[in-house]
XYZ file of C-alpha atoms in Angstrom:
277
model
C -3.084 -12.312 11.520
C -3.725 -8.567 11.293
C -0.772 -8.160 8.894
C -1.961 -11.234 6.826
C -5.633 -10.127 6.331
C -4.545 -6.478 5.529
C -1.950 -7.800 2.968
C -4.454 -10.201 1.445
C -7.025 -7.509 1.019
C -4.689 -5.111 -0.811
C -3.268 -7.828 -2.968
C -6.606 -9.210 -4.033
C -8.079 -5.729 -4.921
C -4.849 -4.920 -6.772
C -4.958 -8.154 -8.793
C -8.762 -7.629 -9.579
C -8.163 -3.986 -10.683
C -5.127 -5.006 -12.730
C -7.064 -7.782 -14.525
C -9.992 -5.495 -15.182
C -7.723 -2.694 -16.486
C -5.832 -5.228 -18.707
C -9.208 -6.424 -20.015
C -9.992 -3.003 -21.429
C -6.573 -2.412 -22.865
C -6.932 -0.331 -26.072
C -10.033 1.605 -24.645
C -8.486 4.495 -22.722
C -11.856 5.755 -21.471
C -12.822 2.498 -19.938
C -9.274 2.301 -18.574
C -9.790 5.649 -16.978
C -13.073 4.648 -15.303
C -11.942 1.222 -14.121
C -8.586 2.515 -12.895
C -10.401 5.299 -10.908
C -12.833 2.955 -9.522
C -10.108 0.543 -8.566
C -8.319 3.267 -6.640
C -11.321 4.294 -4.729
C -12.291 0.839 -3.842
C -8.836 -0.074 -2.736
C -8.770 2.742 -0.282
C -12.151 1.810 1.192
C -11.259 -1.792 1.453
C -8.010 -0.863 3.150
C -9.705 1.366 5.638
C -12.378 -1.192 6.374
C -9.903 -4.064 7.015
C -7.775 -1.958 9.170
C -10.695 -0.912 11.279
C -11.878 -4.492 11.652
C -8.450 -6.048 12.440
C -6.799 -3.386 14.517
C -9.982 -1.983 16.218
C -9.006 1.690 15.567
C -10.013 4.297 13.118
C -8.026 4.055 9.942
C -6.454 7.597 10.246
C -3.855 6.983 7.641
C -6.586 7.123 5.053
C -8.934 9.445 6.908
C -10.963 11.900 4.852
C -10.201 15.075 6.754
C -7.731 17.109 4.683
C -7.324 14.213 2.227
C -7.874 16.358 -0.905
C -5.236 19.001 -0.032
C -2.765 16.422 1.094
C -3.267 14.329 -2.036
C -3.008 17.472 -4.157
C 0.269 18.545 -2.554
C 1.731 15.129 -3.193
C 0.661 15.195 -6.850
C 2.422 18.601 -7.332
C 5.572 17.401 -5.633
C 5.679 14.281 -7.800
C 4.844 16.042 -11.033
C 7.261 18.827 -10.282
C 10.127 16.365 -9.558
C 9.667 14.517 -12.799
C 9.334 17.775 -14.789
C 12.755 18.818 -13.317
C 14.265 15.590 -14.592
C 12.771 16.165 -18.000
C 13.900 19.809 -18.007
C 17.508 18.674 -17.390
C 17.173 16.193 -20.169
C 15.587 18.802 -22.650
C 18.384 21.334 -21.845
C 21.022 18.780 -22.629
C 19.215 17.794 -25.911
C 18.443 14.252 -24.722
C 14.723 14.780 -24.719
C 12.820 15.963 -27.847
C 9.155 16.703 -28.464
C 7.737 16.391 -31.953
C 4.158 17.460 -31.120
C 1.059 15.838 -29.613
C 0.692 12.152 -29.608
C -2.410 10.713 -27.844
C -4.553 12.752 -25.434
C -6.915 9.767 -25.177
C -3.856 7.649 -24.212
C -3.083 10.185 -21.522
C -6.698 9.747 -20.154
C -6.205 6.042 -20.059
C -2.884 6.317 -18.251
C -4.521 8.679 -15.734
C -6.777 5.845 -14.453
C -3.989 3.227 -14.782
C -1.551 5.181 -12.798
C -4.005 6.253 -10.188
C -4.855 2.565 -9.492
C -1.047 1.623 -9.516
C -0.090 4.385 -7.169
C -2.860 3.784 -4.725
C -2.589 -0.050 -4.420
C 1.189 0.104 -4.279
C 1.221 2.710 -1.434
C -1.439 0.770 0.517
C 0.670 -2.284 0.210
C 4.238 -1.022 0.655
C 3.612 1.874 3.063
C 0.121 1.243 4.499
C 0.841 -2.441 5.418
C 4.467 -3.492 4.956
C 6.195 -0.341 6.231
C 3.812 0.100 9.232
C 4.352 -3.503 10.406
C 8.088 -3.430 9.884
C 8.514 -0.061 11.780
C 6.604 -1.589 14.794
C 9.215 -4.336 14.912
C 12.416 -2.361 14.097
C 11.848 1.412 14.210
C 11.729 3.868 11.436
C 15.224 3.741 10.005
C 15.396 -0.026 9.459
C 11.822 -0.011 8.157
C 12.723 2.649 5.549
C 15.762 0.671 4.477
C 14.089 -2.696 4.285
C 10.872 -1.620 2.500
C 12.889 0.501 0.106
C 14.877 -2.528 -0.838
C 11.768 -4.623 -1.350
C 10.089 -1.849 -3.387
C 13.142 -1.642 -5.608
C 13.725 -5.406 -6.005
C 10.024 -5.823 -7.108
C 10.809 -3.712 -10.091
C 13.293 -6.274 -11.304
C 10.253 -8.234 -12.573
C 9.442 -5.596 -15.050
C 10.188 -6.269 -18.848
C 13.075 -3.969 -19.391
C 14.289 -4.022 -15.677
C 17.924 -3.570 -14.733
C 19.757 -3.903 -11.415
C 20.721 -0.152 -11.672
C 17.029 0.697 -12.198
C 15.890 -1.309 -9.162
C 18.628 0.399 -7.046
C 17.429 3.840 -8.298
C 13.794 3.093 -7.617
C 14.715 1.897 -3.993
C 16.650 5.210 -3.368
C 14.426 7.774 -5.150
C 10.956 6.168 -4.503
C 11.068 3.451 -1.908
C 12.941 5.694 0.565
C 11.233 8.911 -0.426
C 7.588 7.634 -0.377
C 8.350 5.946 3.097
C 9.728 9.236 4.288
C 6.595 11.073 3.021
C 4.455 8.715 5.053
C 6.701 9.291 8.221
C 6.468 12.937 7.867
C 2.739 13.009 7.656
C 1.663 9.674 9.238
C -0.967 9.510 6.439
C -0.959 7.928 3.081
C -2.349 10.716 1.083
C 0.931 12.478 0.292
C 2.834 9.417 -0.723
C -0.110 8.341 -2.890
C -0.147 11.832 -4.517
C 3.676 11.952 -4.999
C 3.647 8.362 -6.629
C 0.785 9.313 -8.823
C 2.193 12.730 -9.917
C 5.495 11.180 -10.756
C 4.091 8.250 -12.784
C 1.557 10.271 -14.586
C 3.872 13.063 -15.541
C 6.407 10.412 -16.762
C 3.820 8.431 -18.921
C 0.652 10.487 -19.435
C 2.351 13.969 -20.020
C 5.967 13.371 -21.260
C 5.339 9.908 -22.746
C 8.479 8.310 -21.331
C 9.095 4.815 -20.112
C 8.055 4.016 -16.548
C 10.169 1.524 -14.728
C 10.916 -0.604 -17.807
C 7.207 -1.496 -18.128
C 6.811 -0.873 -22.049
C 4.494 1.947 -21.146
C 1.939 3.098 -23.768
C 2.176 6.635 -25.185
C 0.735 9.564 -23.568
C 0.091 13.239 -24.407
C 3.336 14.207 -26.151
C 5.091 12.587 -29.151
C 8.613 12.446 -27.604
C 11.929 10.676 -27.955
C 14.691 10.256 -25.337
C 18.216 9.495 -26.301
C 21.664 9.902 -24.815
C 23.846 8.462 -21.980
C 21.992 5.748 -20.073
C 23.329 7.404 -16.799
C 21.278 10.443 -17.522
C 18.259 9.074 -19.549
C 17.795 5.713 -17.773
C 17.985 3.865 -21.118
C 15.206 1.193 -21.684
C 14.185 1.440 -17.993
C 13.209 5.134 -18.462
C 14.159 8.392 -16.682
C 13.565 6.761 -13.314
C 17.008 5.139 -13.953
C 18.591 8.612 -14.483
C 20.977 10.032 -11.903
C 18.833 13.168 -12.095
C 15.839 11.189 -10.619
C 18.120 9.759 -7.849
C 19.390 13.236 -6.947
C 16.000 14.853 -6.786
C 14.553 11.827 -4.852
C 17.377 11.998 -2.288
C 16.778 15.773 -1.747
C 12.991 15.301 -1.327
C 13.660 12.445 0.988
C 15.914 14.558 3.269
C 13.216 17.258 3.462
C 10.551 14.694 4.358
C 12.765 13.181 7.113
C 13.661 16.624 8.425
C 9.906 17.265 8.791
C 9.427 13.903 10.466
C 12.122 14.536 12.983
C 10.830 17.994 13.794
C 7.386 16.711 14.275
C 8.554 13.769 16.560
C 7.369 11.163 13.980
C 10.574 9.014 13.985
C 10.200 5.743 15.882
C 13.500 4.615 17.477
C 14.976 1.099 17.363
C 15.095 0.194 21.116
C 12.065 -1.707 22.298
C 11.057 0.354 25.194
C 11.585 3.570 23.287
C 9.750 2.319 20.226
C 6.751 1.262 22.193
C 6.494 4.683 23.746
C 6.877 6.353 20.371
C 4.307 4.308 18.889
C 1.856 4.869 21.692
C 2.436 8.646 21.333
C 1.787 8.557 17.574
C -1.349 6.601 18.047
C -2.917 9.402 20.190
């Protein structure tokens, strides 16, 4: 029942926030405010329901060190996507014609904040944690990455390759970020930094979602393998490559810190007990 209550709490706040944001579509300043509030309320609700159902401090969303961890994550995510765009720009597959919509970028700031927070609470805060308790870290990373990628098949311009790319570069990487830190702030920051750079700054498509225009008036063209086509640069081999590299770094940190949970039941229980202390 703990899993059900936590899952329901995150899903409900995500749906309410999504409906509220959709209701002010076309007003970027209200979108910014509502998206930001949705993100904050989602974290507070998640922390409350974890404390009530698990009878422990919700350390994964604890306030201590949160701003610094969140900031590091944002920088990592934004730098990764900027590296993808830099490669496309050098190859003449990404062009900028000037400024497009600073107000649109502000609206996307709120929208992407709400999306990053609710998705990380759901996929890493609830789903990954419970699967890891049952199977250990490696299987949990694989299964939740596949679920995360598969959910992107529901997007308007989705593709099978795009879903596979998301599973590898995002599902696995964000799970690894959680394992390395055992907190949700870095994965939330990486998720937000990546998505906002893609939409709010560089005005590219995000996961085939028909994303509104952001700060730059830009166009992307060229081989689908490099640009991602209608799915957006998240379907680019550059994105997959950079995602794999960062995933390896996070998993190395997790191993060095003793944060990996083994598959065998007895070893798994001992590792979880140690991590809980």
